[in-house]
PDB file of C-alpha atoms in Angstrom:
ATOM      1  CA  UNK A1422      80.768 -83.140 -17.251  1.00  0.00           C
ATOM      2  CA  UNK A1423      79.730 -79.842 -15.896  1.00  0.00           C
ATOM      3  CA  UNK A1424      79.619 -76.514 -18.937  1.00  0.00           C
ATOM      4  CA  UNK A1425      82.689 -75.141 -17.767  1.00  0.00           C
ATOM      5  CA  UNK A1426      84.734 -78.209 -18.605  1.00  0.00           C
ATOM      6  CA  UNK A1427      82.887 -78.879 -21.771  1.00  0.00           C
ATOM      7  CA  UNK A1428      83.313 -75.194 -22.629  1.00  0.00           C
ATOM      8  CA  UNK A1429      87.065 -75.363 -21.989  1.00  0.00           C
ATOM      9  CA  UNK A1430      89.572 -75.143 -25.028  1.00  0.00           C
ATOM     10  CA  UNK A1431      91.248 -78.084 -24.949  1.00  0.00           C
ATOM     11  CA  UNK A1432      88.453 -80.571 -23.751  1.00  0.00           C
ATOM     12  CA  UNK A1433      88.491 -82.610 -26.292  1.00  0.00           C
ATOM     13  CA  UNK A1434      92.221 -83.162 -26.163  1.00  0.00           C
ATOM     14  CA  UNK A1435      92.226 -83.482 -22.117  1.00  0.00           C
ATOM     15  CA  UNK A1436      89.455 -86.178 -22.731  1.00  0.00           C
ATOM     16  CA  UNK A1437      91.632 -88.124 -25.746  1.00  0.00           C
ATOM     17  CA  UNK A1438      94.536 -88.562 -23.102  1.00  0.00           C
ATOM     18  CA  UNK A1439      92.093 -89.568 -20.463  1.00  0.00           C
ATOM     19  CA  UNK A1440      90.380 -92.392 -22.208  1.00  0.00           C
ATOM     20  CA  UNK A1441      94.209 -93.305 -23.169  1.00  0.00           C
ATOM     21  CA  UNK A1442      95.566 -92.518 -19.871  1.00  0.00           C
ATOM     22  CA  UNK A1443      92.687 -94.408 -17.903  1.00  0.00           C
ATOM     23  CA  UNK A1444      90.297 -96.507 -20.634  1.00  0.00           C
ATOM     24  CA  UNK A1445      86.643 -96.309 -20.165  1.00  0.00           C
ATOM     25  CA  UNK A1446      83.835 -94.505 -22.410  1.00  0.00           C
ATOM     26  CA  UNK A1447      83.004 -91.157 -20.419  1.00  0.00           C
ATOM     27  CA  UNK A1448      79.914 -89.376 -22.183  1.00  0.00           C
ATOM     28  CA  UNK A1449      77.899 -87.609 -20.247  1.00  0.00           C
ATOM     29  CA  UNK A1450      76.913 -83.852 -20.866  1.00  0.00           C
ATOM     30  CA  UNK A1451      74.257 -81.268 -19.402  1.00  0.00           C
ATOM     31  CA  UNK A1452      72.038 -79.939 -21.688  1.00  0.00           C
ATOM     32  CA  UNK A1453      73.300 -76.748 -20.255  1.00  0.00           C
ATOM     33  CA  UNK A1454      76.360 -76.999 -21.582  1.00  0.00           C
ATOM     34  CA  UNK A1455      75.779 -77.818 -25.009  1.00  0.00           C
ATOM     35  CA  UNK A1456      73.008 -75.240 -25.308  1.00  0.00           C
ATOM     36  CA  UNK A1457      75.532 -72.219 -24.650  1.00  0.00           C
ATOM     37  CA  UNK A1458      76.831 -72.491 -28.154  1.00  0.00           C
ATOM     38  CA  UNK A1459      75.628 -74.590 -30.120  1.00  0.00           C
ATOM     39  CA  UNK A1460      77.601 -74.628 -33.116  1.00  0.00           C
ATOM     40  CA  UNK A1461      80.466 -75.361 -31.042  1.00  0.00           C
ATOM     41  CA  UNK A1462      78.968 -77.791 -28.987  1.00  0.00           C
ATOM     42  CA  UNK A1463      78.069 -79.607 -32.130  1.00  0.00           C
ATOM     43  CA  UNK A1464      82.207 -79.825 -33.170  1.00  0.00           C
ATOM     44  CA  UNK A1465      83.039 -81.448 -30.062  1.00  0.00           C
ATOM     45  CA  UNK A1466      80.349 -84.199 -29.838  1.00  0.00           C
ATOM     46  CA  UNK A1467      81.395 -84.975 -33.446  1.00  0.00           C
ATOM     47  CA  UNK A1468      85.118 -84.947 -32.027  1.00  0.00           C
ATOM     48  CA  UNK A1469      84.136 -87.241 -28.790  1.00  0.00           C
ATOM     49  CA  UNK A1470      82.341 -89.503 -31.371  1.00  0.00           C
ATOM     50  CA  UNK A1471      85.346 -90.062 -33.794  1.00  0.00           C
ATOM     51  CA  UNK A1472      87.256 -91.317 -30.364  1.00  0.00           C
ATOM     52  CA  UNK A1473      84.517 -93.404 -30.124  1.00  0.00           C
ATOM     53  CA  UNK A1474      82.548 -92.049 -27.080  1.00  0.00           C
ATOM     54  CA  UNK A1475      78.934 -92.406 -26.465  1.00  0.00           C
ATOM     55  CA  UNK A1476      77.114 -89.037 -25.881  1.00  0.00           C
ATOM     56  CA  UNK A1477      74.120 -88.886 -23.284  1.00  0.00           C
ATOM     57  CA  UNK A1478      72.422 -85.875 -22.993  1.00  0.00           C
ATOM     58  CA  UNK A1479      71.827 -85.386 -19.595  1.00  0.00           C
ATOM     59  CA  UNK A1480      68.825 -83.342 -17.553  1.00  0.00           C
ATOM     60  CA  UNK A1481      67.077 -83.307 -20.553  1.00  0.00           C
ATOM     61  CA  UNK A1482      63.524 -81.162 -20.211  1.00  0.00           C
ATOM     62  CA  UNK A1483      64.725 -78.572 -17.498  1.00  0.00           C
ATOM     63  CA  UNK A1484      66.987 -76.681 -19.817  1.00  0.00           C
ATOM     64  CA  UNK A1485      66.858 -74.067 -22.608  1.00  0.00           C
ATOM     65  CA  UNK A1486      67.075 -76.351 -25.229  1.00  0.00           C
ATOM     66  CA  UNK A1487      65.146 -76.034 -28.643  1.00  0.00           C
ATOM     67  CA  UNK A1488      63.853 -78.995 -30.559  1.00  0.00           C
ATOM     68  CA  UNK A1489      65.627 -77.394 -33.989  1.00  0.00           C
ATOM     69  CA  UNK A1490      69.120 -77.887 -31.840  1.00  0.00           C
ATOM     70  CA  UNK A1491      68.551 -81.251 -29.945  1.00  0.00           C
ATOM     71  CA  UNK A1492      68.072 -82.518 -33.766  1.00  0.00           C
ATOM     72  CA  UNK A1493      71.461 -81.227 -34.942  1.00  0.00           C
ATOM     73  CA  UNK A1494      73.361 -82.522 -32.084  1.00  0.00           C
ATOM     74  CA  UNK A1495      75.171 -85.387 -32.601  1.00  0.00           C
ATOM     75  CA  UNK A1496      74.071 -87.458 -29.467  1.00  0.00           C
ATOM     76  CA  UNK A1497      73.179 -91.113 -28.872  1.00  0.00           C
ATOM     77  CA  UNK A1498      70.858 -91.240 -25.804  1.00  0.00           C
ATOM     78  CA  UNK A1499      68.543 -88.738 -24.406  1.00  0.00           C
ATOM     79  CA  UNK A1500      67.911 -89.035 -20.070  1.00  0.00           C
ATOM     80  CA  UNK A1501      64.590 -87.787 -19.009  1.00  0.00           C
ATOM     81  CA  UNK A1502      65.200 -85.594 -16.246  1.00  0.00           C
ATOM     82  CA  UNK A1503      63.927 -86.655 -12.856  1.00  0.00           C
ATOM     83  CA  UNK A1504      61.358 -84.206 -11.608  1.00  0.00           C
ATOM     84  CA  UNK A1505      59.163 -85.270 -14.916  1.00  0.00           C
ATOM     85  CA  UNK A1506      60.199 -89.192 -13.511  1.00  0.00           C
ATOM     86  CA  UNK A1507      58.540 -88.205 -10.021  1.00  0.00           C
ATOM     87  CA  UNK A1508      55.486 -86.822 -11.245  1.00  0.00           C
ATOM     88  CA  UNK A1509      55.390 -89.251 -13.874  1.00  0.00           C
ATOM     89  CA  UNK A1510      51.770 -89.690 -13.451  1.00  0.00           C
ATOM     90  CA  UNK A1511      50.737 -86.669 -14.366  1.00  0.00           C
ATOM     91  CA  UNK A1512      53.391 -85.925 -16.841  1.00  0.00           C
ATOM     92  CA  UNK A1513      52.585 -89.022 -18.475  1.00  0.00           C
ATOM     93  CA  UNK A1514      51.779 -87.480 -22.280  1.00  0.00           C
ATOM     94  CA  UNK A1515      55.013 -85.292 -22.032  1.00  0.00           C
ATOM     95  CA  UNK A1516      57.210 -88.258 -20.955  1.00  0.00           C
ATOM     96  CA  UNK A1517      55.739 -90.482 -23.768  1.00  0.00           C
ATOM     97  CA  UNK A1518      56.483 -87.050 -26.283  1.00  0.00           C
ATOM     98  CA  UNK A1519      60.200 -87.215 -24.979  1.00  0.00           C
ATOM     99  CA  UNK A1520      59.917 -91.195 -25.826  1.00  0.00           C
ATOM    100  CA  UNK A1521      58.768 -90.930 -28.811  1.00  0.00           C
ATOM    101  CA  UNK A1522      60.859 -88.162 -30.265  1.00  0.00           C
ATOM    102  CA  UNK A1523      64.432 -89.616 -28.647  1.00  0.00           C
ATOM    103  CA  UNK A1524      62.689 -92.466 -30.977  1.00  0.00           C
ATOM    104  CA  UNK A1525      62.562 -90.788 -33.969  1.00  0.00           C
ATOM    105  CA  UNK A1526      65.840 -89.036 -33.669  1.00  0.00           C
ATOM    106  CA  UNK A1527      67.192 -92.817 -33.281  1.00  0.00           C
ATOM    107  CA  UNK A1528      68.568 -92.079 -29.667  1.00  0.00           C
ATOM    108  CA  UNK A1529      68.177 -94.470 -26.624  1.00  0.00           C
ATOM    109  CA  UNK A1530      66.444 -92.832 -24.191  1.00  0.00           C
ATOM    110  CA  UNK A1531      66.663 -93.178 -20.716  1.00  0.00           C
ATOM    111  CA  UNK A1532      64.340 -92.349 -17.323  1.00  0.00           C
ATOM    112  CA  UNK A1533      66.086 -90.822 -14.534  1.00  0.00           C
ATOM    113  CA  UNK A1534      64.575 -90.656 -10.702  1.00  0.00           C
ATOM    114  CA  UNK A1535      63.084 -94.048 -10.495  1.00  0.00           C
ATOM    115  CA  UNK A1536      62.281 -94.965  -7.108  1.00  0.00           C
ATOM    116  CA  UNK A1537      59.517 -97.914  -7.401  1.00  0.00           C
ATOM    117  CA  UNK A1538      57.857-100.746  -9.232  1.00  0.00           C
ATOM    118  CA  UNK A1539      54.747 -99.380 -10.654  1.00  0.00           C
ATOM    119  CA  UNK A1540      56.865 -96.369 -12.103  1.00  0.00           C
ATOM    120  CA  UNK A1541      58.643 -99.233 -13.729  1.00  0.00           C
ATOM    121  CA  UNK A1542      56.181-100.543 -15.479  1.00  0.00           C
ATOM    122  CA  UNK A1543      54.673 -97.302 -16.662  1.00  0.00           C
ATOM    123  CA  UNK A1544      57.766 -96.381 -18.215  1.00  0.00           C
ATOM    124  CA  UNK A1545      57.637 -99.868 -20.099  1.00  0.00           C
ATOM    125  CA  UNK A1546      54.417 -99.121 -21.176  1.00  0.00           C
ATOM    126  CA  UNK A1547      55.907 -96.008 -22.730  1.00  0.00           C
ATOM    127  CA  UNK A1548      58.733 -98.162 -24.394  1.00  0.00           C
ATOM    128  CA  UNK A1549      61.124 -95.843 -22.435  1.00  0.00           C
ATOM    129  CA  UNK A1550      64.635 -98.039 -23.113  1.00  0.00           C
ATOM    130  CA  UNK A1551      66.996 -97.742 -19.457  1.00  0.00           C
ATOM    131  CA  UNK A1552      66.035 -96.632 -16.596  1.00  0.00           C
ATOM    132  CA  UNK A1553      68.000 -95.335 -13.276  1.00  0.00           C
ATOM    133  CA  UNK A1554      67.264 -94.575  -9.925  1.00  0.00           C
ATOM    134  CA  UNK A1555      66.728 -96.031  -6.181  1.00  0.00           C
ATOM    135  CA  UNK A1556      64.744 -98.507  -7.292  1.00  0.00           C
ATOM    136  CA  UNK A1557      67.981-100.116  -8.959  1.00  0.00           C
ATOM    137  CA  UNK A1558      70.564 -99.486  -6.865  1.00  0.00           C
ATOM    138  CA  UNK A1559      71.760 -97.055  -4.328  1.00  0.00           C
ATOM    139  CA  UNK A1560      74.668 -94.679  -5.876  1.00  0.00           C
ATOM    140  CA  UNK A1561      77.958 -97.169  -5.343  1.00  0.00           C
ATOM    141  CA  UNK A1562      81.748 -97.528  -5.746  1.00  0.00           C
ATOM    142  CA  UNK A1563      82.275 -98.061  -9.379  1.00  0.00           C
ATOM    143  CA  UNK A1564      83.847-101.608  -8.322  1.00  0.00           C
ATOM    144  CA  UNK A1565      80.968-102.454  -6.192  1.00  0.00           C
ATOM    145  CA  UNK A1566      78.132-101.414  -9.229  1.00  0.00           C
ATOM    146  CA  UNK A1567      80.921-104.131 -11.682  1.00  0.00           C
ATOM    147  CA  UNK A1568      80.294-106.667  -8.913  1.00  0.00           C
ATOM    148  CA  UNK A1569      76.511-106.939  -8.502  1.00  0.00           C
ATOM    149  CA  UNK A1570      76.147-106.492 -12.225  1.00  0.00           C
ATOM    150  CA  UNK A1571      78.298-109.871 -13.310  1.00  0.00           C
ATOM    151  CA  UNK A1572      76.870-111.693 -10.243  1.00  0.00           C
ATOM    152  CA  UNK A1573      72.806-110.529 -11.479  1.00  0.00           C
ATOM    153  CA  UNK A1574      72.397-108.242  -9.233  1.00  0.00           C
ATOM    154  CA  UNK A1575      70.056-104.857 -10.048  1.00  0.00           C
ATOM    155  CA  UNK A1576      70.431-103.505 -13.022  1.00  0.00           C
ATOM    156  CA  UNK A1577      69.074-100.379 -14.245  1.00  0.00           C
ATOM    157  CA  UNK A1578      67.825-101.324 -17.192  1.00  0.00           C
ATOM    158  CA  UNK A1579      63.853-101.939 -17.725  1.00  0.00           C
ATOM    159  CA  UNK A1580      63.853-105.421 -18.606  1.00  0.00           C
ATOM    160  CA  UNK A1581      60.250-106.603 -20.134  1.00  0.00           C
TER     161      UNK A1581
END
């Protein structure tokens, strides 16, 4: 969700008759938008988990996040922004740091951007825990992505 939605009033409300209205586990916030204020930030995630929803913390790296408020937020998985993914070579150290502290924190973290094998198997060297990206799959219908998953087909996940 973008920071003006999670900003607004009533999200958490407007997200409660969602799920009920249409099922599913939406989760998915900019670290943007929880970094604008933090304190309430921090009430709604705890609200989104009592429905239980999954928090991912989106675009994480390329915000104005500070280490002091990622730990206070109550989140379950931390995505590696992309443009650290495509120079992933030479960001190496920093996207084993992210790793390792989503680790610590006891999030999953996952690697955005990926686009080819041997990026794949860096990341697995760095015991990063999903992946996404081209290399998967294309972006898809939401009934198409169902389909390929129960019939084997990619999955972004970095299996070992």
């Amino acid at each position: 969700m973008s920071p003006t939605q999670f900003a607004h009033e009533h999200f958490v409300a407007d997200t409660c008759a969602a799920l009920a209205e249409y099922g599913g586990a939406p989760g998915l916030v900019t670290e943007s938008a929880v970094m604008t204020d933090a304190a309430q930030a921090r009430q709604k995630l705890l609200d989104l988990r009592a429905l239980g929803v999954r928090v991912a913390l989106d675009d994480f790296g390329t915000g104005h996040s500070s280490l002091g408020q990622l730990r206070s937020l109550p989140v379950d998985v931390l995505k590696i922004d992309r443009v650290f993914i495509q120079d992933s070579r030479t960001d190496a150290a920093f996207i084993q740091a992210i790793i390792s502290m989503g680790h610590s924190l006891g999030l999953e973290v996952v690697a955005e951007g990926i686009e080819d094998a041997s990026t794949v198997a860096q990341l697995q060297a760095l015991h990063c825990d999903l992946g996404q990206g081209f290399y998967f799959a294309r972006p898809q219908p939401a009934a198409q992505a169902v389909a390929a998953t129960v019939r084997g087909g990619p999955l972004a996940m970095l299996c070992p």
